[in-house]
PDB file of C-alpha atoms in Angstrom:
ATOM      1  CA  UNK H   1      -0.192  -5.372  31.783  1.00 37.00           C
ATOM      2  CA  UNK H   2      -3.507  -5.649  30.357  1.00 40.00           C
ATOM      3  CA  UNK H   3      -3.105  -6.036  25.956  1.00 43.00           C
ATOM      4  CA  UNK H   4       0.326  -6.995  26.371  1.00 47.00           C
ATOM      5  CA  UNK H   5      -0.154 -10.699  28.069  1.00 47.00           C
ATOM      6  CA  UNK H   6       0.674 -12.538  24.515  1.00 58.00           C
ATOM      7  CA  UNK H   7       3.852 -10.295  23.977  1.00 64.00           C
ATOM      8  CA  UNK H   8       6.291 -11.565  26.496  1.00 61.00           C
ATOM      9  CA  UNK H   9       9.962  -9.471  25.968  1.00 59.00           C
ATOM     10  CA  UNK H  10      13.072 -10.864  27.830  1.00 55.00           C
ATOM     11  CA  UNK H  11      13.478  -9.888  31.184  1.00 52.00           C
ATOM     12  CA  UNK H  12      15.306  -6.164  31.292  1.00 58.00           C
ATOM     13  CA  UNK H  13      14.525  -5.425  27.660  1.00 65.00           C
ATOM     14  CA  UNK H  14      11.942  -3.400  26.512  1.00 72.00           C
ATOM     15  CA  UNK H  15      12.677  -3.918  22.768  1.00 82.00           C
ATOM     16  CA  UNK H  16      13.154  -7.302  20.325  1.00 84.00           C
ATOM     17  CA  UNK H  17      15.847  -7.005  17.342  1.00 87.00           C
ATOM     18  CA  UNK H  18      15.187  -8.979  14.741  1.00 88.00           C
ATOM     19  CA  UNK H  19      15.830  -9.043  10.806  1.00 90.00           C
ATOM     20  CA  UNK H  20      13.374  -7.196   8.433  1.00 90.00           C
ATOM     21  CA  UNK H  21      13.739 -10.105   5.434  1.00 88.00           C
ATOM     22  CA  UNK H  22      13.705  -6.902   3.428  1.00 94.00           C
ATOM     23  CA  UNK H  23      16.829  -8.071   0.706  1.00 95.00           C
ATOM     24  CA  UNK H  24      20.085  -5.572  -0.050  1.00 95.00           C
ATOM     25  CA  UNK H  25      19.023  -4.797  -3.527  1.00 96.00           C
ATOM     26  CA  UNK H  26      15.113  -3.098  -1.640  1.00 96.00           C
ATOM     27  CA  UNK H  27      17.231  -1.372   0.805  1.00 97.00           C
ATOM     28  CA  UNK H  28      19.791   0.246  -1.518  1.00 97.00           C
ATOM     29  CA  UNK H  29      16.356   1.472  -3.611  1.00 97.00           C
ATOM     30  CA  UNK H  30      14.813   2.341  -0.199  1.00 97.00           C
ATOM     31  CA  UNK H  31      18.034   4.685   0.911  1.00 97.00           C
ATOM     32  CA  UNK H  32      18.604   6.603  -3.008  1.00 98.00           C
ATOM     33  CA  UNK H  33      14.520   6.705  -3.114  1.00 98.00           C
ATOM     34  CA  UNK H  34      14.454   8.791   0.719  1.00 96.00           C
ATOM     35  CA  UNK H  35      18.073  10.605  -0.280  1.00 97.00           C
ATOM     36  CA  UNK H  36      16.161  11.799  -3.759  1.00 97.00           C
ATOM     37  CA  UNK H  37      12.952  13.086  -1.884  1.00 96.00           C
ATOM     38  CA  UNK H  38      15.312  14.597   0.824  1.00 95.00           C
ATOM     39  CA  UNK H  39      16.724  16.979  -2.254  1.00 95.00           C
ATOM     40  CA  UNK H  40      13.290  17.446  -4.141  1.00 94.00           C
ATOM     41  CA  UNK H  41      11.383  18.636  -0.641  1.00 90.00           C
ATOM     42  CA  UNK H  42      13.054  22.261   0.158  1.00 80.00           C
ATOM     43  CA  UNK H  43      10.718  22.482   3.579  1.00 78.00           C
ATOM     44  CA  UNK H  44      12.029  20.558   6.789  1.00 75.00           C
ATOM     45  CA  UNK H  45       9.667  21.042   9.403  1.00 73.00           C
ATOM     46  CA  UNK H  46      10.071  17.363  11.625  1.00 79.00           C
ATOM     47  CA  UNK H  47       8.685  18.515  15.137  1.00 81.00           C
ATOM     48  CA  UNK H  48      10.969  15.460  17.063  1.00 84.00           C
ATOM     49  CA  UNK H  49      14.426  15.772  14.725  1.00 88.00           C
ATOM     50  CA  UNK H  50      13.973  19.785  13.558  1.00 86.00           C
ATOM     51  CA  UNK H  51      15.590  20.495  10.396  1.00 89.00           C
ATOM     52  CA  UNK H  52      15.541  16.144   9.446  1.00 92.00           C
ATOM     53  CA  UNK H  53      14.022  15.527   6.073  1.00 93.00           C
ATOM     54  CA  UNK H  54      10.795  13.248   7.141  1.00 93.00           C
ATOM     55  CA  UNK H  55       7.588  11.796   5.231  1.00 92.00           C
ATOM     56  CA  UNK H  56       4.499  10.415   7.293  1.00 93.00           C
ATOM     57  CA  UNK H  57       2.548   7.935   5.023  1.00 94.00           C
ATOM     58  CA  UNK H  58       4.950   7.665   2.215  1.00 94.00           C
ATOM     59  CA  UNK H  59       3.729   5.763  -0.682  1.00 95.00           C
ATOM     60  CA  UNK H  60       7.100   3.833  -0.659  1.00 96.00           C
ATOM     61  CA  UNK H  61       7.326   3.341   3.169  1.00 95.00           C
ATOM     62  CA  UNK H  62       3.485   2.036   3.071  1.00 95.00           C
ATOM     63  CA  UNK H  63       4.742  -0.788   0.317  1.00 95.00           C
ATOM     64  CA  UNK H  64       7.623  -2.140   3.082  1.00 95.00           C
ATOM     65  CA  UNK H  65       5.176  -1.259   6.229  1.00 95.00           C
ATOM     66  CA  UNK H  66       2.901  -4.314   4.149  1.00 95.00           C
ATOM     67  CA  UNK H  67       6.092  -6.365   3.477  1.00 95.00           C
ATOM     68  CA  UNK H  68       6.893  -6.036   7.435  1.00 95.00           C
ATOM     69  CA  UNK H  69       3.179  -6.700   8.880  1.00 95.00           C
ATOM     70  CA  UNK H  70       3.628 -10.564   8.960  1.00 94.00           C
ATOM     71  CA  UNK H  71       7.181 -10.911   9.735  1.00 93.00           C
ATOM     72  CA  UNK H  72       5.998  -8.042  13.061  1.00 93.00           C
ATOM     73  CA  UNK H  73       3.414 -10.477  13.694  1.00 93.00           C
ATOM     74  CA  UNK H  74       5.351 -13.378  13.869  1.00 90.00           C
ATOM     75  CA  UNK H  75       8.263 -11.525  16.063  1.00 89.00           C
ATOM     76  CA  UNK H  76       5.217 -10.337  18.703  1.00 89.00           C
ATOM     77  CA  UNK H  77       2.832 -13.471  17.968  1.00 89.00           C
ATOM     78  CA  UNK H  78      -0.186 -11.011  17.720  1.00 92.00           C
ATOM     79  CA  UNK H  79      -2.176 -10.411  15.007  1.00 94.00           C
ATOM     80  CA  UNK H  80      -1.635  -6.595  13.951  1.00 95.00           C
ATOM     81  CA  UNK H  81      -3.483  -3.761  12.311  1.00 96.00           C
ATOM     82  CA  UNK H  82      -1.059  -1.086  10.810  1.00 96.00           C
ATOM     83  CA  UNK H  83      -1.186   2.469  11.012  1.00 96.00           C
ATOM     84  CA  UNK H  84       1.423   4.028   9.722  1.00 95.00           C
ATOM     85  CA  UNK H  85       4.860   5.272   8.512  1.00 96.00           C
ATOM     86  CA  UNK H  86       7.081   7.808   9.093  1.00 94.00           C
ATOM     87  CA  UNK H  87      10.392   7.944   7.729  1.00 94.00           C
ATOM     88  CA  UNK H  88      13.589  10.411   8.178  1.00 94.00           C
ATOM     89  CA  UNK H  89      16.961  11.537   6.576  1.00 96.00           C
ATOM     90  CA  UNK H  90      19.475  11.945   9.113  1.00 95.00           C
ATOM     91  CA  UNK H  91      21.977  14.092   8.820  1.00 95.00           C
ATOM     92  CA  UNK H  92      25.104  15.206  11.510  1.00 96.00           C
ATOM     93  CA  UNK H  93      23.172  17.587  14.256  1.00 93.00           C
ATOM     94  CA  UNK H  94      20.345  15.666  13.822  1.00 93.00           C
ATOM     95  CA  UNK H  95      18.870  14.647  17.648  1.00 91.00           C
ATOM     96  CA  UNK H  96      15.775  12.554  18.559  1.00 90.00           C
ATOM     97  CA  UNK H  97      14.272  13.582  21.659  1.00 90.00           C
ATOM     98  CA  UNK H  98      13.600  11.000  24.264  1.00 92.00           C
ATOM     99  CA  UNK H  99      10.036  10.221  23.938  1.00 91.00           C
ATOM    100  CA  UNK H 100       7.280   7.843  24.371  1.00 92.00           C
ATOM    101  CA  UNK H 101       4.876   7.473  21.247  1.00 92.00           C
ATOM    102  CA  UNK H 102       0.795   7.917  20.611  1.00 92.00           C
ATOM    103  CA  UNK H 103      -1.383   5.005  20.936  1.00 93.00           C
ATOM    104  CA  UNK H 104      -1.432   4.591  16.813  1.00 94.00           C
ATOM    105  CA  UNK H 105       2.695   3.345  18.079  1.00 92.00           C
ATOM    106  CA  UNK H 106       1.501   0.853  20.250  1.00 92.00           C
ATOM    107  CA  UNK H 107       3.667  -1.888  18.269  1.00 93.00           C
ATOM    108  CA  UNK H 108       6.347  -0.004  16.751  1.00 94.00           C
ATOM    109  CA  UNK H 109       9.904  -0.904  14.269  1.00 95.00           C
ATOM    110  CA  UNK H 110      12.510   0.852  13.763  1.00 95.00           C
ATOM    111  CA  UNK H 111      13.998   0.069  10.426  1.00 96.00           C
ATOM    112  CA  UNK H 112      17.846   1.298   9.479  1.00 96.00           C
ATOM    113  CA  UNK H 113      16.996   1.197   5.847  1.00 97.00           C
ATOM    114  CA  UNK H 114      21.038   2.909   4.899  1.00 96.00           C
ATOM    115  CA  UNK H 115      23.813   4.806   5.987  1.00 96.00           C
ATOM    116  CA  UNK H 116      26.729   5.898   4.433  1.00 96.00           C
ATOM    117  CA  UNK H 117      28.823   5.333   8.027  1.00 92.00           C
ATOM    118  CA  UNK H 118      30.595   2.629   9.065  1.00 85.00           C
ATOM    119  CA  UNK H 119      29.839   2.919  12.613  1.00 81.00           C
ATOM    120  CA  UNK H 120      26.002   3.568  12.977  1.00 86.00           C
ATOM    121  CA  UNK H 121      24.428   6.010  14.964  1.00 92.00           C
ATOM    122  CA  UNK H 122      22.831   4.297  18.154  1.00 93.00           C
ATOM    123  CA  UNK H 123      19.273   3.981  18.994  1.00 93.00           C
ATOM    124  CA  UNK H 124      18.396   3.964  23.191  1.00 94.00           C
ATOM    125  CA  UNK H 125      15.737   2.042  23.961  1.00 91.00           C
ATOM    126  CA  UNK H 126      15.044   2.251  28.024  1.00 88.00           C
ATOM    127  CA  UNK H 127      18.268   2.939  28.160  1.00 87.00           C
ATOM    128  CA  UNK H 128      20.224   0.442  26.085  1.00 90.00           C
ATOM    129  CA  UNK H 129      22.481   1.294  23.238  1.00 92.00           C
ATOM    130  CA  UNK H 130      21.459  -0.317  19.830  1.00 92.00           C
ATOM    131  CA  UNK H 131      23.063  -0.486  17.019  1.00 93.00           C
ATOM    132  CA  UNK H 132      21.400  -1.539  13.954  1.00 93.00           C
ATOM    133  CA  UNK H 133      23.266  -2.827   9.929  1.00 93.00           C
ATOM    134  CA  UNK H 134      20.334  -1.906   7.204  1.00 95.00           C
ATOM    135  CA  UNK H 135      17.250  -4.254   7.214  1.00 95.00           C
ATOM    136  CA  UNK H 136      17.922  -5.087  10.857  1.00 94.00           C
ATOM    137  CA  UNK H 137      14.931  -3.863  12.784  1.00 94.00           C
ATOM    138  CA  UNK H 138      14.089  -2.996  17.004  1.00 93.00           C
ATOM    139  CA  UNK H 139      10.860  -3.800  17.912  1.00 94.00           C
ATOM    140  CA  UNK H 140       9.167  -2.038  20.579  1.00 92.00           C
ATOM    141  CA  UNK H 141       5.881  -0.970  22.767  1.00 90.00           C
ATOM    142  CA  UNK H 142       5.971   2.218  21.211  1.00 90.00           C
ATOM    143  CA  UNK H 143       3.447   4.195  23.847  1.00 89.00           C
ATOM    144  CA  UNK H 144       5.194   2.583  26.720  1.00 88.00           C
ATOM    145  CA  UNK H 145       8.761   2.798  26.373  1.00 90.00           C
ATOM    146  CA  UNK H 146      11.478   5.891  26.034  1.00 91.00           C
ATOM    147  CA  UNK H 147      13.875   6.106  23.038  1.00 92.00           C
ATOM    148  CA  UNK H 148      15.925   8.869  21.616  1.00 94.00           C
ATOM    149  CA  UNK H 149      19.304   9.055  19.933  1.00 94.00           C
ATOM    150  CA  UNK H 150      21.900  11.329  21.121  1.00 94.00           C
ATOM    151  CA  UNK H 151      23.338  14.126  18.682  1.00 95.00           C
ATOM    152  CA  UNK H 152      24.477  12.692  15.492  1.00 95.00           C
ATOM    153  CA  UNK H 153      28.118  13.380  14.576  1.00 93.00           C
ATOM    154  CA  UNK H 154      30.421  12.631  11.367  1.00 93.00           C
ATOM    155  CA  UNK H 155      31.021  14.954   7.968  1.00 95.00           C
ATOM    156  CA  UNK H 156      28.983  17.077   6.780  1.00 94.00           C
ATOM    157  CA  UNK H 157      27.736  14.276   3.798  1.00 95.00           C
ATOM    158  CA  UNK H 158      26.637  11.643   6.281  1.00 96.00           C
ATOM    159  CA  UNK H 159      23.634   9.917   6.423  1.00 97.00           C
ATOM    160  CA  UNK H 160      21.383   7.687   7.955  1.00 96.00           C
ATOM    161  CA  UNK H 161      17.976   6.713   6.821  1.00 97.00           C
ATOM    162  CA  UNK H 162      15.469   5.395   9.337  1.00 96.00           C
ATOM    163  CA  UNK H 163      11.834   3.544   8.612  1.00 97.00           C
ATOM    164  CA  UNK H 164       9.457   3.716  11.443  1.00 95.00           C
ATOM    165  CA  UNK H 165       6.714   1.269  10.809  1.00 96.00           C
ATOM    166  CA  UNK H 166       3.749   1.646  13.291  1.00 95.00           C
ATOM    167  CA  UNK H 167       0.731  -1.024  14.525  1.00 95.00           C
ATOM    168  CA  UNK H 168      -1.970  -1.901  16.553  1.00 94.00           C
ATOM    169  CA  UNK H 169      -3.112  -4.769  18.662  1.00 93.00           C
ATOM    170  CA  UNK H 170      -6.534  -6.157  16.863  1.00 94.00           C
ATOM    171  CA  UNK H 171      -7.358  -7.203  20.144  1.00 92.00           C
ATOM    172  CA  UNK H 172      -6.276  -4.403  21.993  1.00 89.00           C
ATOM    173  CA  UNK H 173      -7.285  -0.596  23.493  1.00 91.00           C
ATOM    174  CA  UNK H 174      -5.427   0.916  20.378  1.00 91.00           C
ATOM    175  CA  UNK H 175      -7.111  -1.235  17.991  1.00 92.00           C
ATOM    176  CA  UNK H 176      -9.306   1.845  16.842  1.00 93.00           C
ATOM    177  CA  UNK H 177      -6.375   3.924  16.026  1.00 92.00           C
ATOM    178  CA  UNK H 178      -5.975   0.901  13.071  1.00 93.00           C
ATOM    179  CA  UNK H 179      -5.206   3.136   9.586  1.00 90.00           C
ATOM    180  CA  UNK H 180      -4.299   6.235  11.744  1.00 88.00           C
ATOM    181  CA  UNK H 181      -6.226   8.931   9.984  1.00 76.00           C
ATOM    182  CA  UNK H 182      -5.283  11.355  12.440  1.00 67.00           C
ATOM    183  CA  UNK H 183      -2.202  12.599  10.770  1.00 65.00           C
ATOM    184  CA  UNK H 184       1.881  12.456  12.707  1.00 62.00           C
ATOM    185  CA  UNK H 185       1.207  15.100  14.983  1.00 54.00           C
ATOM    186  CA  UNK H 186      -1.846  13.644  17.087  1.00 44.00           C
TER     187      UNK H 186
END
């Protein structure tokens, strides 16, 4: 595939996991920070998780999206432009539809930032069942491969907060879609 010659994944896989280096103490901030804004923002109006507290281009969410950039480059060995963030608040009912991203995705992490579950709720990936701790990451060709998440179950207090950090290829087709000023819903 043309852009995608210097990203080799394993044979079978269309994802990487990999640690985010992001440390306990950030993550525990990270989860109470997205929990508070959950209660503080009455509207939920997430087009792929309906009724999910989300945030595209949170100030907070931009800070780890630069603490991510080199440790995405090194896991991909290209050199990366970012785009941007979009974060939710999962809670039980909570679905993600399976889906292939925009071209601004054309790198993409997923980031379990918390949960208050022991067992967390699986990511699919092309298939393949993923189960993440906080600050461990899946990396993935955002525009090329399917993910979703099946229905999320547990009691009625549960759960599970999830940073999506999104980049470019500099030398790439996307690279143009570097800062993504056209807003989550392009």
């Amino acid at each position: 595939m043309t852009g995608w010659a210097k990203w080799q994944l394993g044979p079978g896989r269309g994802y990487e996991e990999a640690k985010s280096e992001i440390n306990a103490a950030d993550l525990d901030f990270v989860t109470r920070y997205g929990l508070w804004t959950e209660s503080i923002t009455p509207e939920r109006n997430d087009d792929q998780s309906p009724g999910m507290h989300a945030a595209y281009k949170d100030p907070v969410m931009q800070f780890l999206h630069a603490r991510l950039w080199p440790r995405m480059e090194e896991i991909t060995g290209l050199t990366l432009l970012p785009t941007y963030t979009y974060f939710r608040v999962y809670r039980p009912g909570a679905i993600l539809e399976k889906h292939k991203d925009r071209p601004a995705c054309e790198v993409s992490g997923t980031l379990l930032i918390g949960t208050n579950q022991g067992e967390t709720w699986p990511l699919f990936i092309e298939g393949q069942k993923i189960t993440q701790r906080p600050g461990e990451m899946a990396v993935y060709r955002g525009c090329e491969v399917e993910h979703w998440r099946e229905p999320m179950t547990g009691p009625a207090d549960a759960f599970h907060v999830q940073l999506f950090v999104h980049y470019v290829d500099a030398d790439g087709p996307y690279s143009m879609c570097a800062g993504d000023n056209d807003g989550p819903n392009a």
